Coordinates of C-alpha atoms in Angstrom, one line a residue:
Chain A
M1 CA 178.6 44.7 80.5
V2 CA 175.7 45.7 82.6
K3 CA 174.9 49.4 82.5
P4 CA 174.5 50.7 86.1
V5 CA 171.1 52.1 87.0
S6 CA 171.1 55.6 88.1
S7 CA 170.2 55.9 91.8
E8 CA 168.8 59.3 91.3
I9 CA 165.1 59.4 90.4
P10 CA 163.7 62.9 89.8
Y11 CA 161.3 64.1 92.5
D12 CA 158.5 65.0 90.0
T13 CA 158.4 61.5 88.6
V14 CA 158.0 60.0 92.1
N15 CA 155.3 62.5 93.0
L16 CA 153.4 61.7 89.8
L17 CA 153.6 58.0 90.4
Y18 CA 152.5 58.4 93.9
N19 CA 149.5 60.6 92.9
N20 CA 148.5 58.1 90.2
V21 CA 148.7 55.2 92.6
F22 CA 146.7 57.1 95.2
V23 CA 143.9 58.1 92.8
L24 CA 143.7 54.6 91.4
S25 CA 143.5 53.1 94.8
Q26 CA 140.7 55.6 95.8
L27 CA 138.8 54.8 92.6
E28 CA 139.2 51.1 93.2
K29 CA 138.0 51.6 96.8
F30 CA 134.9 53.6 95.5
L31 CA 134.1 51.0 92.9
L32 CA 134.4 48.3 95.6
Y33 CA 131.9 50.2 97.7
V34 CA 129.5 50.7 94.7
S35 CA 129.7 47.0 93.8
Y36 CA 129.1 46.2 97.4
Y37 CA 126.0 48.3 97.6
L38 CA 124.9 47.3 94.1
R39 CA 124.6 43.8 95.4
Y40 CA 122.0 45.0 98.0
I41 CA 120.2 47.1 95.3
V42 CA 120.0 44.0 93.1
M43 CA 118.7 42.0 96.0
I44 CA 116.0 44.6 96.7
V45 CA 115.0 44.8 93.1
E46 CA 114.7 41.0 93.0
A47 CA 112.6 41.0 96.2
V48 CA 110.4 43.7 94.7
I49 CA 110.0 41.6 91.6
V50 CA 109.1 38.5 93.7
V51 CA 106.6 40.5 95.7
I52 CA 105.0 41.9 92.5
F53 CA 104.7 38.5 91.0
V54 CA 103.2 37.1 94.2
V55 CA 100.7 40.0 94.4
H56 CA 99.9 39.6 90.7
A57 CA 99.3 35.9 91.2
M58 CA 97.1 36.6 94.2
Y59 CA 95.0 39.1 92.2
D60 CA 94.8 36.7 89.3
S61 CA 93.6 33.8 91.4
T62 CA 91.1 36.0 93.4
L63 CA 89.8 37.4 90.1
L64 CA 89.4 34.0 88.7
K65 CA 87.5 32.9 91.8
L66 CA 85.3 36.0 91.6
E67 CA 84.7 35.4 87.9
R68 CA 83.5 31.9 88.6
K69 CA 81.2 33.1 91.3
I70 CA 79.8 35.8 89.1
E71 CA 79.3 33.3 86.3
A72 CA 77.5 31.0 88.7
Y73 CA 75.1 33.9 89.7
V74 CA 74.6 34.9 86.1
N75 CA 73.7 31.3 85.2
Y76 CA 71.4 31.1 88.1
F77 CA 69.6 34.3 87.1
K78 CA 69.6 33.2 83.4
N79 CA 68.0 29.9 84.4
N80 CA 65.5 31.5 86.8
T81 CA 64.3 34.4 84.7
A82 CA 60.7 33.1 85.1
E83 CA 61.1 32.9 88.8
E84 CA 62.6 36.4 89.1
S85 CA 59.9 37.9 86.9
H86 CA 57.2 36.1 88.9
V87 CA 58.6 37.5 92.2
R88 CA 58.8 41.0 90.6
Y89 CA 55.3 40.7 89.3
V90 CA 53.7 39.6 92.6
L91 CA 55.6 42.3 94.5
G92 CA 54.5 45.0 92.0
L93 CA 51.0 43.7 92.0
N94 CA 50.7 44.5 95.7
G95 CA 51.7 48.1 94.9
D96 CA 49.2 48.3 92.0
L97 CA 46.3 47.1 94.1
L98 CA 47.2 49.6 96.8
K99 CA 47.1 52.4 94.2
I100 CA 43.8 51.2 92.8
D101 CA 42.3 51.0 96.3
R102 CA 43.6 54.5 97.1
E103 CA 41.9 56.0 93.9
R104 CA 38.6 54.3 94.4
Y105 CA 35.5 56.3 95.3
S106 CA 32.2 55.1 96.6
L107 CA 29.3 55.6 94.2
Y108 CA 27.0 54.6 97.1
E109 CA 28.1 57.7 98.9
L110 CA 27.9 59.9 95.8
N111 CA 24.3 58.6 95.3
N112 CA 23.4 59.5 98.9
K113 CA 24.7 63.0 98.3
V114 CA 22.6 63.2 95.1
L115 CA 19.5 62.1 96.9
K116 CA 20.0 64.7 99.6
L117 CA 19.9 67.4 96.9
V118 CA 16.4 66.4 95.8
P119 CA 13.7 68.5 97.5
S120 CA 10.1 67.4 98.2
G121 CA 7.8 67.9 95.2
V122 CA 10.5 66.7 92.8
V123 CA 10.5 63.1 91.5
V124 CA 13.7 61.6 90.1
K125 CA 12.9 59.3 87.2
S126 CA 16.3 58.3 86.1
V127 CA 19.8 58.5 87.6
S128 CA 22.9 57.7 85.7
F129 CA 26.4 57.8 87.0
S130 CA 29.4 57.6 84.7
G131 CA 32.4 57.8 86.9
K132 CA 31.8 61.1 88.8
D133 CA 29.5 62.4 86.0
V134 CA 25.9 62.4 87.1
S135 CA 22.9 62.7 85.0
L136 CA 19.5 63.1 86.5
R137 CA 16.1 63.2 84.9
G138 CA 12.7 63.6 86.5
S139 CA 9.6 65.7 86.9
G140 CA 8.4 68.2 89.4
E141 CA 5.1 69.6 90.7
S142 CA 6.1 73.1 89.9
F143 CA 8.9 75.4 88.6
L144 CA 9.5 76.4 92.2
A145 CA 10.2 72.8 93.3
V146 CA 12.6 72.3 90.4
A147 CA 14.2 75.7 91.1
K148 CA 14.9 74.5 94.7
L149 CA 16.7 71.4 93.2
Q150 CA 18.8 73.7 91.0
E151 CA 19.7 75.9 94.0
N152 CA 20.7 72.8 96.0
I153 CA 23.0 71.7 93.2
R154 CA 24.6 75.1 92.9
N155 CA 25.1 75.3 96.6
S156 CA 26.6 71.9 97.0
V157 CA 30.3 72.0 97.9
F158 CA 30.9 68.5 96.3
I159 CA 29.8 69.6 92.8
D160 CA 32.0 71.2 90.1
K161 CA 30.0 74.4 89.5
N162 CA 31.3 74.7 85.9
S163 CA 29.9 71.3 85.0
V164 CA 26.3 71.9 85.8
Y165 CA 23.8 71.8 82.9
F166 CA 20.2 72.3 83.7
N167 CA 17.2 72.0 81.4
V168 CA 13.6 72.5 82.4
T169 CA 10.5 72.2 80.2
R170 CA 6.9 72.5 81.0
K171 CA 4.5 69.9 79.6
P172 CA 1.1 70.9 78.2
Q173 CA -0.5 69.1 81.2
G174 CA 1.2 71.6 83.6
E175 CA 3.8 69.2 84.9
V176 CA 7.5 70.3 84.7
E177 CA 10.1 67.9 83.3
W178 CA 13.7 68.5 84.1
E179 CA 17.2 67.1 83.3
V180 CA 20.4 68.0 85.0
N181 CA 24.0 66.9 84.4
F182 CA 26.9 67.7 86.7
K183 CA 30.2 66.3 87.9
F184 CA 31.3 65.6 91.5
E185 CA 34.6 67.2 92.5
Chain B
M1 CA 151.0 47.6 90.2
S2 CA 149.5 50.5 88.3
K3 CA 148.6 48.3 85.4
K4 CA 147.0 45.7 87.6
S5 CA 145.0 48.3 89.4
S6 CA 143.9 49.8 86.2
N7 CA 142.6 46.4 85.0
V8 CA 140.7 45.8 88.2
I9 CA 139.1 49.2 87.9
K10 CA 138.2 48.5 84.3
I11 CA 136.6 45.2 85.2
S12 CA 134.9 46.7 88.2
L13 CA 133.6 49.6 86.1
A14 CA 132.3 47.2 83.5
T15 CA 130.6 45.0 86.0
N16 CA 129.0 47.8 87.9
G17 CA 127.9 49.5 84.7
F18 CA 126.3 46.2 83.6
V19 CA 124.5 45.8 86.9
I20 CA 123.2 49.3 86.9
V21 CA 122.0 48.9 83.3
F22 CA 120.5 45.5 84.3
I23 CA 118.6 47.1 87.2
F24 CA 117.2 49.9 84.9
L25 CA 116.2 47.3 82.4
L26 CA 114.5 45.3 85.1
I27 CA 112.6 48.4 86.3
I28 CA 111.6 49.4 82.8
L29 CA 110.8 46.1 81.3
V30 CA 109.6 44.0 84.3
I31 CA 108.6 46.1 87.3
R32 CA 106.8 48.9 85.5
P33 CA 104.6 46.7 83.3
A34 CA 103.9 44.4 86.2
M35 CA 102.9 47.3 88.4
T36 CA 100.7 48.7 85.6
E37 CA 99.1 45.2 85.3
I38 CA 98.6 45.1 89.1
F39 CA 96.9 48.4 89.1
R40 CA 94.7 47.3 86.2
L41 CA 93.9 44.1 88.1
R42 CA 93.1 46.1 91.1
K43 CA 90.6 48.2 89.2
R44 CA 89.1 45.0 87.6
Y45 CA 88.9 43.4 91.1
A46 CA 87.0 46.5 92.5
E47 CA 84.6 46.3 89.5
Y48 CA 84.1 42.5 89.8
N49 CA 83.7 42.9 93.6
R50 CA 81.0 45.5 93.0
V51 CA 79.2 43.2 90.5
Y52 CA 79.5 40.3 92.8
T53 CA 78.1 42.2 95.8
E54 CA 75.2 43.4 93.7
L55 CA 74.5 39.9 92.3
S56 CA 74.8 38.4 95.7
R57 CA 72.4 41.0 97.2
K58 CA 70.0 40.3 94.3
Y59 CA 70.2 36.6 94.9
D60 CA 69.6 36.9 98.6
Q61 CA 66.6 39.2 97.9
L62 CA 65.2 36.8 95.3
E63 CA 65.6 33.8 97.6
R64 CA 64.0 35.7 100.5
Y65 CA 61.0 36.9 98.4
R66 CA 60.6 33.5 96.9
G67 CA 60.5 32.0 100.4
A68 CA 57.9 34.5 101.5
L69 CA 55.8 33.8 98.4
L70 CA 56.0 30.1 98.9
T71 CA 54.9 30.5 102.5
N72 CA 51.9 32.6 101.4
D73 CA 51.2 30.6 98.3
E74 CA 47.8 29.4 99.5
L75 CA 46.8 33.0 100.1
L76 CA 48.0 34.0 96.6
H77 CA 46.1 31.0 95.1
K78 CA 42.9 32.4 96.7
L79 CA 43.8 35.8 95.3
N80 CA 43.5 34.3 91.8
F81 CA 39.7 33.9 92.5
V82 CA 39.4 37.6 93.2
F83 CA 41.7 38.8 90.5
P84 CA 41.6 36.0 87.9
Y85 CA 44.1 36.0 85.1
D86 CA 41.9 34.0 82.8
Y87 CA 38.6 35.9 83.0
N88 CA 37.3 33.1 85.3
Y89 CA 34.8 35.2 87.3
S90 CA 32.8 32.3 88.6
Y91 CA 33.6 33.3 92.2
L92 CA 32.4 36.8 91.6
A93 CA 29.2 35.5 89.9
R94 CA 28.5 33.3 92.8
Y95 CA 29.1 36.2 95.2
L96 CA 26.7 38.5 93.2
Q97 CA 24.1 35.8 93.2
Y98 CA 24.4 35.5 96.9
L99 CA 24.1 39.3 97.4
V100 CA 21.2 39.7 95.1
E101 CA 19.1 36.6 95.6
D102 CA 19.9 35.7 99.2
K103 CA 20.6 39.0 100.9
L104 CA 18.4 41.4 99.0
D105 CA 15.6 39.2 97.8
S106 CA 15.9 40.5 94.3
K107 CA 16.5 38.7 90.9
I108 CA 19.4 38.8 88.5
I109 CA 18.1 39.4 85.0
S110 CA 21.4 39.4 83.3
I111 CA 25.1 39.4 84.1
G112 CA 28.1 39.8 81.8
Y113 CA 31.4 41.4 81.3
N114 CA 33.1 43.2 78.5
K115 CA 36.6 42.1 77.4
N116 CA 36.9 45.4 75.4
V117 CA 39.4 47.6 77.1
N118 CA 38.0 50.7 78.9
T119 CA 40.4 53.1 77.3
K120 CA 39.7 55.9 79.7
L121 CA 40.4 53.8 82.7
V122 CA 43.5 52.2 81.1
Q123 CA 44.9 55.6 80.4
K124 CA 44.2 56.6 84.0
F125 CA 46.0 53.4 85.1
R126 CA 49.0 54.1 82.9
K127 CA 49.3 57.6 84.4
S128 CA 49.3 56.1 87.9
G129 CA 51.9 53.5 86.8
I130 CA 49.5 50.5 87.2
T131 CA 50.6 47.9 84.7
R132 CA 50.1 44.6 86.3
V133 CA 46.3 44.5 86.4
E134 CA 43.7 45.2 83.7
P135 CA 40.2 46.6 84.3
V136 CA 37.3 44.5 83.2
T137 CA 33.8 46.1 82.9
F138 CA 31.0 44.1 84.4
Y139 CA 27.2 44.7 83.9
I140 CA 24.5 43.3 86.1
T141 CA 20.8 43.9 85.6
I142 CA 18.7 43.3 88.7
E143 CA 15.0 43.3 89.2
G144 CA 14.0 44.3 92.7
D145 CA 13.1 47.0 95.1
L146 CA 14.9 50.3 94.4
T147 CA 15.6 50.7 98.1
S148 CA 17.7 47.5 97.9
M149 CA 19.6 48.9 94.9
L150 CA 21.7 51.2 97.1
D151 CA 22.2 48.4 99.6
F152 CA 23.5 46.3 96.7
V153 CA 25.9 49.0 95.7
R154 CA 27.1 49.4 99.2
L155 CA 27.7 45.7 99.7
L156 CA 29.3 45.4 96.3
E157 CA 31.7 48.2 97.1
Q158 CA 32.7 46.6 100.4
S159 CA 33.4 43.2 98.7
P160 CA 37.0 42.0 98.4
F161 CA 36.9 42.4 94.6
M162 CA 37.7 46.1 95.0
P163 CA 35.0 47.0 92.4
Q164 CA 34.6 50.5 91.2
V165 CA 30.9 51.1 90.4
L166 CA 30.9 53.3 87.4
M167 CA 27.2 53.6 86.5
I168 CA 23.8 53.1 88.0
N169 CA 21.0 53.2 85.5
Y170 CA 17.3 52.9 86.4
E171 CA 14.1 54.1 85.0
L172 CA 11.1 54.6 87.2
N173 CA 8.1 52.8 85.9
N174 CA 4.9 53.9 87.5
K175 CA 2.8 51.3 85.9
K176 CA 4.4 48.5 87.9
I177 CA 2.2 47.4 90.8
D178 CA 4.6 45.2 92.7
N179 CA 7.0 48.1 93.2
K180 CA 9.8 46.1 91.5
E181 CA 12.1 48.0 89.2
T182 CA 14.9 47.0 86.8
Y183 CA 18.2 48.6 87.3
T184 CA 21.6 48.1 85.7
I185 CA 24.8 48.6 87.5
T186 CA 28.1 48.8 85.7
F187 CA 31.3 48.3 87.6
V188 CA 34.9 47.6 87.1
V189 CA 36.7 44.6 88.5
Y190 CA 40.3 43.6 87.8
K191 CA 42.2 40.8 86.2
T192 CA 45.8 40.1 86.7
K193 CA 48.0 39.8 83.6
R194 CA 49.5 36.6 84.8
V195 CA 49.0 33.9 87.3
I196 CA 49.9 34.8 90.9
S197 CA 50.6 31.7 92.9
Y198 CA 53.2 29.0 92.3
K199 CA 50.6 26.3 92.7
D200 CA 48.6 27.7 89.7
M201 CA 51.9 28.3 87.8
Y202 CA 52.7 24.6 88.0
D203 CA 49.1 23.6 87.3
I204 CA 49.3 25.5 84.0
R205 CA 52.6 23.9 83.1

């Protein structure tokens, strides 16, 4: 014998069931949304990975090309060290010669300056230049004539006054012998 | 209905969870190291690019200068006579002979040079940063009129050898009747440390 099912279901049970079904369906809906959007996120991540790998590959190949070019230049410079050093030498030589020319001074002009200092009555017997150092030796008619030479040297603007050394001696015959050293400024 | 829905939710949760974990793993294990590598490559690229530009500039410069030197090689070859690298001062000797004997009607008694380094001058050169040429001291003793001595010095100083006359020595000798005196002039000329022109470079080789 079949037991009859009660047609009366308590209200609380119905309400509980209804709530459970509602919550579950909402959750299911939410999860469906999530999985729907997750698909796009996964696609974006995949795209990013692809872009990264493409960029990586591009950098790699560019670097490789650059490396080869640099290597070619390095080899060129290695094989042409003599050439490079020659070019450098010749270029530098020009500068060196210019410097030498700039620092040159004319001994001809210095000598002319020296000769202008010698007054009449004084004979120069020996002139010696060593760079800008001048050494003169000679004789004079009198002390006065030699004193004029000394004065001319001291008054010259071209001569370093601190470098002047003067020595005068009288010979028994009456002639005066002198020697002077000085330096041009 | 409820049981079925619960199973769907469980599967969905598991799948979504797995995907999220997978995305995080991708970010941490793939994207992050790849990005770091790309930044490293970018830095290396910038460095290589700098080196490459520098080398390329150097190469262009070298080629340009080499072209200019090759164009002027004949001139540089002539410069070897004026500033010889091998103490071959025959050109200077000929020039001195021309000055003294033809132009000033005097006589060369002796001529010579000293290979010993003029330390004072070398120090001066070093101070000025002159490293590619060396000074060579020359002596010339001439017999002639003293008035022509200064002309000789003047002409010598104007010569292309860029000489620096260091010393003039003469002694007056009253006993001489022909008015000829002997004087010595010391001057410095220069030698290059190496050959200047390509032509001579290949001749040596």
